[in-house]
PDB file of C-alpha atoms in Angstrom:
ATOM      1  CA  MET A   1       0.000   0.000   0.000  1.00 76.00           C
ATOM      2  CA  PHE A   2       2.803   2.430   0.903  1.00 82.00           C
ATOM      3  CA  ALA A   3       4.647   1.530  -2.291  1.00 88.00           C
ATOM      4  CA  ASP A   4       1.447   2.034  -4.286  1.00 92.00           C
ATOM      5  CA  PHE A   5       1.242   5.614  -3.025  1.00 92.00           C
ATOM      6  CA  PHE A   6       4.615   6.448  -4.575  1.00 94.00           C
ATOM      7  CA  ARG A   7       4.199   4.256  -7.661  1.00 95.00           C
ATOM      8  CA  LEU A   8       0.856   5.774  -8.673  1.00 94.00           C
ATOM      9  CA  ARG A   9       2.196   9.282  -8.276  1.00 94.00           C
ATOM     10  CA  TRP A  10       5.474   8.566 -10.048  1.00 92.00           C
ATOM     11  CA  LEU A  11       3.612   7.067 -13.006  1.00 93.00           C
ATOM     12  CA  GLY A  12       1.194  10.013 -13.164  1.00 91.00           C
ATOM     13  CA  ARG A  13      -1.839   7.892 -12.308  1.00 93.00           C
ATOM     14  CA  ALA A  14      -3.010   9.762  -9.204  1.00 94.00           C
ATOM     15  CA  PRO A  15      -5.791  12.318  -9.691  1.00 95.00           C
ATOM     16  CA  LEU A  16      -4.191  15.708 -10.302  1.00 95.00           C
ATOM     17  CA  ASP A  17      -6.464  17.578  -7.884  1.00 95.00           C
ATOM     18  CA  ARG A  18      -5.688  15.163  -5.041  1.00 96.00           C
ATOM     19  CA  LEU A  19      -1.988  15.197  -5.833  1.00 96.00           C
ATOM     20  CA  PHE A  20      -1.750  18.978  -5.938  1.00 97.00           C
ATOM     21  CA  TRP A  21      -4.125  20.049  -3.171  1.00 97.00           C
ATOM     22  CA  ARG A  22      -3.940  17.229  -0.642  1.00 97.00           C
ATOM     23  CA  ASP A  23      -0.544  15.641  -1.162  1.00 97.00           C
ATOM     24  CA  MET A  24       1.490  18.716  -2.001  1.00 97.00           C
ATOM     25  CA  ILE A  25      -0.254  21.767  -0.539  1.00 97.00           C
ATOM     26  CA  LEU A  26      -1.746  20.226   2.615  1.00 97.00           C
ATOM     27  CA  VAL A  27       0.502  17.302   3.572  1.00 97.00           C
ATOM     28  CA  GLY A  28       3.717  18.531   1.963  1.00 97.00           C
ATOM     29  CA  THR A  29       3.407  21.969   3.516  1.00 97.00           C
ATOM     30  CA  GLY A  30       2.625  20.393   6.885  1.00 97.00           C
ATOM     31  CA  ILE A  31       5.754  18.261   6.698  1.00 97.00           C
ATOM     32  CA  ASN A  32       7.828  21.317   5.799  1.00 96.00           C
ATOM     33  CA  VAL A  33       6.398  23.378   8.651  1.00 96.00           C
ATOM     34  CA  ALA A  34       7.061  20.552  11.134  1.00 97.00           C
ATOM     35  CA  SER A  35      10.605  20.145   9.837  1.00 96.00           C
ATOM     36  CA  SER A  36      11.290  23.872  10.113  1.00 95.00           C
ATOM     37  CA  ALA A  37       9.837  23.994  13.628  1.00 96.00           C
ATOM     38  CA  ALA A  38      11.997  21.054  14.689  1.00 98.00           C
ATOM     39  CA  ALA A  39      15.050  22.751  13.202  1.00 97.00           C
ATOM     40  CA  LEU A  40      14.285  25.923  15.149  1.00 97.00           C
ATOM     41  CA  VAL A  41      13.988  23.920  18.373  1.00 98.00           C
ATOM     42  CA  LEU A  42      17.339  22.280  17.652  1.00 98.00           C
ATOM     43  CA  LEU A  43      18.887  25.650  16.866  1.00 97.00           C
ATOM     44  CA  GLY A  44      17.519  27.051  20.107  1.00 97.00           C
ATOM     45  CA  SER A  45      19.035  24.090  21.936  1.00 97.00           C
ATOM     46  CA  LYS A  46      22.413  25.097  20.507  1.00 97.00           C
ATOM     47  CA  LEU A  47      22.919  21.818  18.680  1.00 97.00           C
ATOM     48  CA  PRO A  48      25.385  21.676  15.776  1.00 97.00           C
ATOM     49  CA  LEU A  49      24.384  23.730  12.748  1.00 97.00           C
ATOM     50  CA  GLY A  50      24.871  20.736  10.452  1.00 97.00           C
ATOM     51  CA  LEU A  51      22.181  18.816  12.340  1.00 97.00           C
ATOM     52  CA  VAL A  52      19.843  21.813  12.274  1.00 97.00           C
ATOM     53  CA  LEU A  53      20.275  22.186   8.511  1.00 96.00           C
ATOM     54  CA  ALA A  54      19.855  18.448   7.946  1.00 97.00           C
ATOM     55  CA  VAL A  55      16.527  18.486   9.778  1.00 97.00           C
ATOM     56  CA  HIS A  56      15.382  21.651   8.007  1.00 95.00           C
ATOM     57  CA  PHE A  57      16.195  20.313   4.533  1.00 95.00           C
ATOM     58  CA  ALA A  58      15.169  16.681   5.164  1.00 97.00           C
ATOM     59  CA  PRO A  59      11.836  17.066   3.288  1.00 96.00           C
ATOM     60  CA  VAL A  60      13.479  18.379   0.093  1.00 96.00           C
ATOM     61  CA  PRO A  61      13.689  14.951  -1.640  1.00 96.00           C
ATOM     62  CA  TYR A  62       9.993  14.368  -0.922  1.00 96.00           C
ATOM     63  CA  ASN A  63       9.201  17.873  -2.184  1.00 96.00           C
ATOM     64  CA  VAL A  64      11.062  17.174  -5.421  1.00 96.00           C
ATOM     65  CA  PHE A  65       9.200  13.874  -5.757  1.00 96.00           C
ATOM     66  CA  LEU A  66       5.882  15.708  -5.368  1.00 96.00           C
ATOM     67  CA  ILE A  67       6.678  18.363  -7.948  1.00 96.00           C
ATOM     68  CA  VAL A  68       7.827  15.740 -10.452  1.00 96.00           C
ATOM     69  CA  ALA A  69       4.632  13.785  -9.800  1.00 96.00           C
ATOM     70  CA  VAL A  70       2.503  16.890 -10.352  1.00 96.00           C
ATOM     71  CA  TRP A  71       4.316  17.688 -13.591  1.00 95.00           C
ATOM     72  CA  ARG A  72       4.051  14.118 -14.903  1.00 94.00           C
ATOM     73  CA  THR A  73       0.355  13.999 -14.124  1.00 95.00           C
ATOM     74  CA  ALA A  74      -0.336  17.490 -15.470  1.00 95.00           C
ATOM     75  CA  GLU A  75       1.433  16.671 -18.737  1.00 93.00           C
ATOM     76  CA  LYS A  76      -1.192  13.987 -19.335  1.00 91.00           C
ATOM     77  CA  SER A  77      -3.943  16.569 -18.847  1.00 87.00           C
ATOM     78  CA  ASP A  78      -4.481  19.452 -21.188  1.00 82.00           C
ATOM     79  CA  GLY A  79      -5.775  22.829 -20.255  1.00 91.00           C
ATOM     80  CA  ALA A  80      -5.091  25.889 -18.215  1.00 95.00           C
ATOM     81  CA  LYS A  81      -5.791  24.149 -14.912  1.00 94.00           C
ATOM     82  CA  ALA A  82      -2.968  21.658 -15.453  1.00 95.00           C
ATOM     83  CA  SER A  83      -0.618  24.447 -16.508  1.00 95.00           C
ATOM     84  CA  LEU A  84      -1.500  26.494 -13.430  1.00 96.00           C
ATOM     85  CA  MET A  85      -0.867  23.477 -11.212  1.00 96.00           C
ATOM     86  CA  MET A  86       2.549  23.018 -12.805  1.00 96.00           C
ATOM     87  CA  LEU A  87       3.359  26.669 -12.173  1.00 97.00           C
ATOM     88  CA  GLY A  88       1.946  26.501  -8.653  1.00 97.00           C
ATOM     89  CA  SER A  89       3.996  23.418  -7.839  1.00 97.00           C
ATOM     90  CA  ALA A  90       7.191  25.127  -9.018  1.00 96.00           C
ATOM     91  CA  LEU A  91       6.445  28.185  -6.883  1.00 97.00           C
ATOM     92  CA  TRP A  92       5.594  25.920  -3.943  1.00 97.00           C
ATOM     93  CA  LEU A  93       8.940  24.130  -4.257  1.00 95.00           C
ATOM     94  CA  ILE A  94      10.813  27.421  -4.307  1.00 95.00           C
ATOM     95  CA  ALA A  95       8.890  28.629  -1.256  1.00 94.00           C
ATOM     96  CA  THR A  96       9.517  25.435   0.713  1.00 91.00           C
ATOM     97  CA  VAL A  97      13.249  25.472   0.009  1.00 87.00           C
ATOM     98  CA  VAL A  98      13.732  29.183   0.713  1.00 84.00           C
ATOM     99  CA  VAL A  99      11.542  29.447   3.809  1.00 75.00           C
TER     100      VAL A  99
END
């Protein structure tokens, strides 16, 4: 079941709306916020900067996976909505890496 989650998204078979809104915007953003909060706690505890940065950037591979999944799925759909979701996912990735 866990492998199916990633396989369906990697192959572009997950519904685009679910992939963009639930998986990326809701869950992905939540993971990023939790990771950033944990990194701030570690920083406040005066732990090594390398550990703080590792925790802060830990979700980046998952974020890249999500954006690739959105793009693969959107490429199979035509229309402005798919194009906007591709643009939105790129902006989301930039925001999650910078913030």
